[in-house]
Structures are given as C-alpha cells and as structure tokens.
Short mmCIF file of C-alpha atoms in Angstrom, two decimals:
data_model
loop_
_atom_site.label_atom_id
_atom_site.label_comp_id
_atom_site.label_asym_id
_atom_site.label_seq_id
_atom_site.Cartn_x
_atom_site.Cartn_y
_atom_site.Cartn_z
CA MET A 741 3.86 -21.51 -46.45
CA ASN A 742 3.37 -17.75 -46.77
CA GLU A 743 0.61 -16.14 -44.73
CA THR A 744 -2.17 -14.39 -46.62
CA THR A 745 -2.21 -10.64 -45.95
CA ILE A 746 -4.97 -8.09 -46.33
CA TYR A 747 -3.07 -6.82 -49.37
CA ASP A 748 -3.40 -10.26 -51.01
CA ILE A 749 -7.12 -10.27 -50.28
CA ALA A 750 -7.47 -6.70 -51.54
CA LYS A 751 -5.72 -7.56 -54.81
CA LYS A 752 -7.95 -10.59 -55.42
CA ALA A 753 -11.12 -8.62 -54.61
CA GLY A 754 -10.07 -5.58 -56.62
CA VAL A 755 -10.46 -3.21 -53.64
CA SER A 756 -8.21 -1.25 -51.31
CA ALA A 757 -6.61 -2.73 -48.20
CA SER A 758 -8.63 -0.27 -46.14
CA THR A 759 -11.86 -1.76 -47.50
CA VAL A 760 -10.71 -5.24 -46.52
CA SER A 761 -9.85 -3.94 -43.06
CA ARG A 762 -13.36 -2.44 -42.74
CA VAL A 763 -14.86 -5.84 -43.45
CA ILE A 764 -12.53 -7.55 -40.98
CA ASN A 765 -13.50 -5.05 -38.28
CA ASN A 766 -17.21 -5.22 -39.20
CA TYR A 767 -17.45 -1.54 -40.06
CA GLN A 768 -20.40 -0.13 -42.00
CA TYR A 769 -20.26 1.69 -45.30
CA VAL A 770 -19.11 -1.30 -47.34
CA ARG A 771 -21.44 -2.38 -50.16
CA LYS A 772 -23.16 -5.70 -49.53
CA ASP A 773 -21.81 -7.38 -52.66
CA THR A 774 -18.27 -6.12 -51.91
CA ARG A 775 -18.49 -7.29 -48.31
CA GLU A 776 -19.68 -10.74 -49.40
CA LYS A 777 -16.87 -11.06 -51.98
CA ILE A 778 -14.21 -10.07 -49.43
CA GLN A 779 -15.63 -12.32 -46.72
CA LYS A 780 -15.65 -15.28 -49.13
CA LEU A 781 -11.96 -14.70 -49.90
CA LEU A 782 -11.17 -14.35 -46.20
CA ASP A 783 -12.92 -17.62 -45.41
CA GLU A 784 -11.27 -19.48 -48.29
CA SER A 785 -7.80 -18.35 -47.18
CA ASN A 786 -8.43 -19.04 -43.46
CA TYR A 787 -7.32 -15.48 -42.88
CA ILE A 788 -6.51 -14.48 -39.26
CA PRO A 789 -6.59 -10.70 -38.73
CA ASN A 790 -3.61 -9.06 -37.10
CA ALA A 791 -3.08 -5.78 -35.33
CA ALA A 792 -1.68 -4.08 -38.42
CA ALA A 793 -4.81 -4.86 -40.39
CA ARG A 794 -7.11 -3.54 -37.69
CA SER A 795 -5.08 -0.38 -37.23
CA LEU A 796 -5.60 0.71 -40.84
CA VAL A 797 -9.15 1.71 -39.94
CA THR A 798 -9.21 2.03 -36.19
CA GLN A 799 -5.89 3.88 -35.87
CA SER A 800 -5.39 1.64 -32.86
CA SER A 801 -2.21 -0.32 -32.19
CA ARG A 802 -4.09 -2.55 -29.72
CA MET A 803 -1.01 -2.22 -27.54
CA VAL A 804 -1.04 -1.19 -23.88
CA GLY A 805 2.04 -0.04 -22.02
CA VAL A 806 2.55 -1.45 -18.52
CA LEU A 807 5.16 -0.03 -16.15
CA ILE A 808 6.52 -1.82 -13.09
CA ALA A 809 9.31 -0.41 -10.92
CA ASP A 810 11.00 -3.71 -10.06
CA LEU A 811 10.27 -7.04 -11.73
CA ARG A 812 11.75 -8.79 -8.70
CA THR A 813 8.87 -7.57 -6.52
CA THR A 814 6.59 -10.60 -6.58
CA HIS A 815 3.53 -8.74 -5.34
CA HIS A 816 3.68 -6.30 -8.23
CA THR A 817 4.57 -8.89 -10.87
CA ASP A 818 1.45 -10.81 -9.83
CA GLY A 819 -0.55 -7.63 -10.49
CA VAL A 820 1.06 -7.21 -13.91
CA TYR A 821 0.15 -10.82 -14.69
CA PHE A 822 -3.52 -10.16 -13.90
CA ILE A 823 -3.47 -6.97 -16.00
CA GLU A 824 -1.85 -8.67 -19.00
CA GLN A 825 -4.32 -11.55 -18.86
CA GLU A 826 -7.31 -9.21 -18.79
CA PHE A 827 -6.06 -7.19 -21.76
CA SER A 828 -5.17 -10.35 -23.66
CA ARG A 829 -8.73 -11.64 -23.23
CA ASN A 830 -9.92 -8.44 -24.84
CA GLY A 831 -7.56 -8.57 -27.82
CA TYR A 832 -4.80 -6.26 -26.57
CA ALA A 833 -1.09 -6.98 -26.20
CA CYS A 834 1.05 -5.47 -23.44
CA LEU A 835 4.47 -3.83 -23.60
CA ILE A 836 5.92 -4.30 -20.11
CA TYR A 837 8.84 -2.17 -18.93
CA ASN A 838 10.92 -2.35 -15.75
CA THR A 839 11.50 1.32 -14.90
CA GLY A 840 13.16 1.41 -11.49
CA ALA A 841 12.07 3.78 -8.76
CA ASP A 842 13.73 6.98 -10.01
CA PRO A 843 10.98 9.43 -11.14
CA GLU A 844 12.98 10.88 -14.03
CA ARG A 845 13.71 7.41 -15.38
CA GLN A 846 10.04 6.51 -15.04
CA ALA A 847 9.14 9.64 -17.03
CA SER A 848 11.60 8.64 -19.78
CA TYR A 849 9.76 5.35 -20.24
CA ILE A 850 6.48 7.22 -20.70
CA ALA A 851 8.16 9.30 -23.41
CA LEU A 852 9.43 6.08 -25.03
CA LEU A 853 6.00 4.44 -24.98
CA SER A 854 4.40 7.52 -26.55
CA LYS A 855 6.50 6.85 -29.67
CA LYS A 856 5.17 3.31 -29.87
CA ASN A 857 1.59 4.51 -30.43
CA ILE A 858 0.18 2.71 -27.39
CA ASP A 859 -3.56 2.90 -26.78
CA ALA A 860 -3.29 3.13 -22.99
CA LEU A 861 -0.87 2.98 -20.07
CA VAL A 862 -1.08 1.15 -16.74
CA MET A 863 1.38 1.82 -13.89
CA MET A 864 1.78 -0.68 -11.06
CA GLY A 865 2.29 0.79 -7.61
CA SER A 866 2.30 4.04 -5.66
CA VAL A 867 5.94 4.62 -6.63
CA TYR A 868 4.58 6.26 -9.81
CA GLN A 869 2.72 8.87 -7.76
CA ASN A 870 5.21 11.69 -8.39
CA GLU A 871 5.51 15.00 -10.23
CA ALA A 872 7.86 13.76 -12.96
CA VAL A 873 5.41 11.03 -14.02
CA GLU A 874 2.47 13.42 -13.83
CA GLU A 875 4.27 15.92 -16.07
CA ALA A 876 5.29 13.17 -18.52
CA ILE A 877 1.68 12.05 -18.86
CA ARG A 878 0.56 15.64 -19.56
CA THR A 879 3.38 16.12 -22.08
CA TYR A 880 3.54 12.84 -23.96
CA ILE A 881 0.20 11.01 -23.56
CA PRO A 882 -2.46 13.58 -22.63
CA SER A 883 -5.21 11.97 -24.72
CA ILE A 884 -5.00 8.25 -23.98
CA PRO A 885 -6.36 6.57 -20.82
CA VAL A 886 -3.87 5.99 -18.01
CA ALA A 887 -4.46 3.82 -14.93
CA ILE A 888 -2.37 3.75 -11.77
CA CYS A 889 -2.74 0.87 -9.32
CA ASN A 890 -2.61 1.80 -5.63
CA GLY A 891 -1.63 5.39 -6.31
CA TYR A 892 -3.29 8.67 -7.18
CA ILE A 893 -2.45 11.22 -9.88
CA GLU A 894 -4.70 14.08 -10.88
CA GLY A 895 -5.82 14.22 -14.52
CA ASP A 896 -8.91 13.89 -16.70
CA ASN A 897 -7.41 10.90 -18.54
CA ILE A 898 -6.00 9.25 -15.39
CA TYR A 899 -7.88 6.53 -13.50
CA SER A 900 -6.59 5.74 -10.01
CA ILE A 901 -7.50 2.51 -8.23
CA LYS A 902 -6.35 2.35 -4.62
CA SER A 903 -6.81 -0.04 -1.74
CA ASP A 904 -7.68 1.59 1.58
CA GLU A 905 -4.49 0.50 3.30
CA LYS A 906 -4.61 3.37 5.78
CA ASN A 907 -7.85 2.22 7.41
CA GLY A 908 -6.82 -1.40 6.94
CA VAL A 909 -3.65 -0.90 8.96
CA ALA A 910 -5.67 0.88 11.67
CA GLU A 911 -7.90 -2.21 11.86
CA CYS A 912 -4.80 -4.39 12.22
CA VAL A 913 -3.76 -2.29 15.20
CA LYS A 914 -7.24 -2.83 16.67
CA LEU A 915 -6.85 -6.59 16.16
CA LEU A 916 -3.57 -6.53 18.09
CA SER A 917 -5.03 -4.32 20.80
CA ASP A 918 -8.00 -6.67 21.22
CA LYS A 919 -5.49 -9.47 21.82
CA GLY A 920 -3.91 -7.49 24.64
CA HIS A 921 -0.91 -5.93 22.90
CA ARG A 922 0.03 -2.46 24.17
CA ARG A 923 3.58 -2.02 22.91
CA ILE A 924 3.45 -2.28 19.14
CA ALA A 925 6.00 -1.39 16.45
CA PHE A 926 5.71 -0.71 12.71
CA ILE A 927 8.78 -1.47 10.59
CA SER A 928 8.81 -0.22 6.99
CA ASN A 929 11.17 -0.55 4.09
CA HIS A 930 11.52 2.55 1.85
CA MET A 931 8.86 5.20 2.24
CA THR A 932 6.72 5.04 -0.89
CA PRO A 933 3.41 6.97 -0.88
CA SER A 934 1.74 3.65 -0.03
CA ASN A 935 4.03 3.01 2.94
CA ILE A 936 3.54 6.57 4.18
CA GLU A 937 -0.23 5.95 4.27
CA LYS A 938 0.37 2.67 6.12
CA VAL A 939 2.35 4.52 8.79
CA GLU A 940 -0.43 7.12 9.06
CA GLY A 941 -2.93 4.28 9.52
CA PHE A 942 -0.72 2.76 12.21
CA GLU A 943 -0.49 6.08 14.06
CA GLU A 944 -4.24 6.69 13.84
CA GLY A 945 -5.11 3.12 14.77
CA PHE A 946 -2.86 3.28 17.81
CA ALA A 947 -4.42 6.56 18.95
CA GLN A 948 -7.94 5.14 18.52
CA HIS A 949 -7.54 1.62 19.86
CA VAL A 950 -4.57 1.39 22.26
CA ALA A 951 -4.81 2.97 25.69
CA GLY A 952 -1.72 3.47 27.85
CA GLY A 953 0.70 1.82 25.46
CA GLU A 954 3.84 2.65 23.49
CA LYS A 955 4.29 2.72 19.72
CA TYR A 956 7.45 2.66 17.63
CA VAL A 957 7.84 3.48 13.91
CA ILE A 958 11.07 2.48 12.15
CA GLU A 959 12.16 3.01 8.53
CA ALA A 960 14.55 0.14 8.02
CA GLY A 961 15.61 0.17 4.36
CA ASP A 962 15.20 -2.49 1.70
CA SER A 963 17.94 -5.07 2.19
CA ILE A 964 17.63 -8.26 4.22
CA GLU A 965 20.38 -6.97 6.50
CA ASP A 966 18.62 -3.61 6.98
CA ILE A 967 15.34 -5.24 8.01
CA SER A 968 17.01 -7.85 10.20
CA VAL A 969 19.14 -5.27 12.03
CA ALA A 970 16.12 -2.98 12.54
CA THR A 971 14.15 -5.86 14.07
CA GLU A 972 16.97 -6.98 16.35
CA ARG A 973 17.78 -3.43 17.47
CA LEU A 974 14.12 -2.73 18.23
CA LEU A 975 13.98 -5.68 20.64
CA GLU A 976 17.33 -4.77 22.19
CA GLU A 977 16.17 -1.23 22.95
CA HIS A 978 12.54 -2.10 23.72
CA PRO A 979 12.38 -5.72 24.95
CA ASP A 980 8.77 -5.29 26.06
CA VAL A 981 7.48 -4.88 22.48
CA SER A 982 4.93 -7.66 22.02
CA ALA A 983 3.78 -7.11 18.41
CA ILE A 984 5.34 -5.87 15.17
CA MET A 985 3.64 -4.84 11.95
CA TYR A 986 5.73 -4.84 8.78
CA SER A 987 5.01 -2.80 5.65
CA GLU A 988 4.97 -5.86 3.36
CA ASP A 989 4.76 -9.62 3.74
CA TYR A 990 8.30 -10.25 2.53
CA VAL A 991 9.59 -7.65 5.00
CA ALA A 992 7.64 -9.45 7.74
CA MET A 993 9.18 -12.79 6.81
CA ILE A 994 12.69 -11.35 7.03
CA GLY A 995 11.72 -9.92 10.42
CA MET A 996 10.37 -13.31 11.56
CA HIS A 997 13.70 -14.95 10.75
CA ALA A 998 15.48 -12.29 12.80
CA LEU A 999 13.09 -12.80 15.71
CA VAL A 1000 13.70 -16.55 15.72
CA ARG A 1001 17.48 -15.99 15.66
CA ILE A 1002 17.31 -13.92 18.85
CA GLY A 1003 15.19 -16.53 20.57
CA LYS A 1004 11.70 -15.02 20.21
CA ARG A 1005 8.76 -17.39 19.78
CA ILE A 1006 6.02 -16.37 17.35
CA PRO A 1007 3.31 -15.76 18.46
CA GLU A 1008 3.92 -16.74 22.09
CA ASP A 1009 6.49 -13.98 22.73
CA ILE A 1010 5.69 -11.62 19.90
CA ALA A 1011 2.94 -11.29 17.29
CA VAL A 1012 3.71 -10.43 13.66
CA VAL A 1013 1.50 -8.89 10.97
CA GLY A 1014 2.40 -8.30 7.30
CA ILE A 1015 0.70 -6.51 4.42
CA ASN A 1016 -0.14 -7.77 0.88
CA ASN A 1017 -1.61 -11.24 1.48
CA SER A 1018 1.11 -12.80 -0.64
CA ARG A 1019 1.35 -16.54 -1.22
CA PHE A 1020 4.49 -16.64 0.96
CA GLY A 1021 2.49 -15.72 4.05
CA GLU A 1022 0.48 -18.93 3.74
CA ILE A 1023 3.54 -21.19 3.65
CA SER A 1024 5.69 -19.45 6.28
CA ASN A 1025 6.08 -21.10 9.68
CA PRO A 1026 4.09 -19.93 11.51
CA SER A 1027 1.70 -18.77 8.81
CA LEU A 1028 1.55 -14.98 8.59
CA THR A 1029 -1.39 -12.80 9.55
CA THR A 1030 -1.64 -10.15 6.84
CA LEU A 1031 -3.68 -7.28 5.46
CA ASP A 1032 -5.11 -8.20 2.06
CA ASN A 1033 -4.79 -5.03 -0.03
CA MET A 1034 -6.84 -6.62 -2.80
CA LEU A 1035 -4.15 -6.84 -5.47
CA TYR A 1036 -6.27 -8.95 -7.82
CA ASP A 1037 -9.26 -6.62 -7.61
CA THR A 1038 -7.12 -3.50 -8.02
CA SER A 1039 -5.32 -4.92 -11.07
CA ILE A 1040 -8.44 -6.24 -12.80
CA ILE A 1041 -10.37 -3.01 -12.20
CA ALA A 1042 -7.47 -1.02 -13.67
CA ALA A 1043 -7.54 -3.08 -16.87
CA LYS A 1044 -11.34 -3.16 -17.11
CA ASN A 1045 -11.60 0.59 -16.58
CA ILE A 1046 -9.28 1.15 -19.55
CA ILE A 1047 -11.35 -1.21 -21.68
CA ARG A 1048 -14.53 0.61 -20.63
CA VAL A 1049 -12.96 3.91 -21.66
CA PHE A 1050 -12.15 2.37 -25.05
CA ALA A 1051 -15.85 1.51 -25.33
CA GLY A 1052 -16.83 5.12 -24.67
CA GLU A 1053 -18.17 4.52 -21.17
CA THR A 1054 -17.82 6.98 -18.29
CA VAL A 1055 -15.37 5.78 -15.65
CA ALA A 1056 -14.65 7.27 -12.21
CA ASN A 1057 -11.22 8.87 -11.99
CA ARG A 1058 -10.72 7.64 -8.45
CA ILE A 1059 -11.77 4.32 -6.89
CA LEU A 1060 -11.02 3.23 -3.31
CA ILE A 1061 -11.25 -0.49 -2.44
CA SER A 1062 -11.72 -1.80 1.09
CA THR A 1063 -9.06 -4.13 2.51
CA LYS A 1064 -9.52 -7.13 4.77
CA ILE A 1065 -7.46 -8.84 7.46
CA ILE A 1066 -6.43 -12.45 6.90
CA GLU A 1067 -5.67 -13.81 10.36
CA ARG A 1068 -3.28 -16.73 10.63
CA ASP A 1069 -0.99 -18.29 13.22
CA SER A 1070 1.47 -15.40 13.72
CA THR A 1071 -1.04 -13.48 15.86
CA ALA A 1072 -2.73 -16.39 17.65
CA ARG A 1073 -3.00 -15.75 21.37
CA GLU A 1074 -4.70 -17.71 24.12
#
C-alpha cells in the first residue's frame, strides 16, 4: 500500500504542499476553513508527518551530526547512545560518524556534515579539542549550535560540557594518601587534552596531599602490551610503589592483569584506581575504585543544551560538572 504524502493531501485540498506543511507543524497564517479541510484529510488518511514535510516550512532537516573518534571505545559509545536517545525523544535523528583521532580527518567529517544540512553537531570527547576542528566549525558550520563533550573550544555557537577531572584526580590522590600510600604512580594511554588534565590533577593532588613521598607519571601507549609492559617495568624499577592510578578504567583493568601476573595482590600489595566509572569496573575482580566523570550527565546536558538553543533559549557556552569517587575493593586497606 502506498503511503499518503503531503502532495497527495495538497492535491485533494486544492492547496500547496507548503500550506499542508504549515498545518502539520501547527503554524499560524492558515485560514480556519482551510486548516479544518486539511486536518480532516490528514486524519482520514492516517497521515504520519516526516522530516521532509516539516522541512518545507521550518528549513530544518531535524538531523544532528554526532562525531566519535573510535566506536570501539565503550565509554564514548555509551555517551553517544545517551545523546541519540535524547535527540530521538525530541524528534531528531542522528548521523553518527567514526572519525578517528587525526584532526584533519575530523575536520573533513565536519565539512561532509555541512553538506547534509544538519541542524546541529555534537562531538564526543576531548580529542576534538584542536585547531583543525575549530577552524572547520568556523568555516563550514558557523551558524548552527555545536556541543563538545568533555572538551573546550572557543566560539559563540559552541557549547562545551566538561567534567572536572583535574580536581577529581586530585581527590583520588587524597583518598590514597589518607590510606597511607606515599609512593603513587599515574599511568596514561595517549595524551589527549583530557588525559593531560588528569596528569595535572595528579601532580597537584600529590603536592597538596602527600608529604615525603614519591610520584611517577608514565605515558604508556594504547595497546594491551604497552600498558602491561609499562606496569611491569614500573614495579621492576620502583618495587616500593604501593598505588597506581590509570587514566581510564579499561587501562586500569589491563594493568591489574599485569600486576596479578607478577604476583602482586590487589589491594593488599598495591591499590588501583581507574577513571570513567565504566560497567567493567563493577565486575572486575577485585572491583575497581574509579573516578566517575559523569558521562551520562555530560552527554544529556550536551543534547539538552542543543535543544534549548533550538527553542531560542540562552545557554552557557561553558559548563563544568563535578566528579565523584566510587570506592570499591581495589583500594580497600585495613
């Protein structure tokens, strides 16, 4: 059975398709008798409006672009899920692209999305906090709202929502210090803007909360082998290290496997802290103490801010969200 289109309704009513679209979208400036005639035809045909019909009047595609650097990164895909669900509830569809971490490639996807007449753009992660992306926004989409989750880019049409990971990491150091740890390491994968802030928080937290101790900061790389080797080498060179923070939960879990292989008991011999509050931390053995960087809140606020901009509301260009520590078994200490 063929679907009824606004053109079919327009032909039956003896009006233009634009007039039908105005009725569908509840716009004014349609005569009462014309509106009633069109609405009767819509009801009789069980007409369901689509994006094309709405866009005749609104000039809106009701499409939002969403960029993620790596679809294999579970933490970020969870954020994209929350974003898509929020937009879907508000009648918008999402075009989701996997861009990779290269800034020029990221910029090329912004250029591509500009040709698809998107209404807004959301970028997931601090990896998009770079000059190439900033220039692409200015060049290709200077007039539509753009949100970046856990990153910051300057611009009147750009809305940044960040979690305060820097202070959160400092509080994690305090937690470890309060448990008696004085030789603490921080192991990171690649140095994104987010991870750089985490390291800064570690350095500041150590200076504020640890007296007479030693700290170690290691950039390990992204592979399982890189993280495992970095963990093992740290303990070979500094066997008195009693606590390790990792830049992400999955990095911490790789590190925990390496620690077990070399005979370290967690938390009896060494405490472990991750960042992200991912679901994997709850089911690891022992369960992982982690810094909750409020992924759900960050993602939902990003989507809702865009929707508020659509509604003509004033939205802050920069929002900082407090983090919280979720303490589990990997830092338990008598």
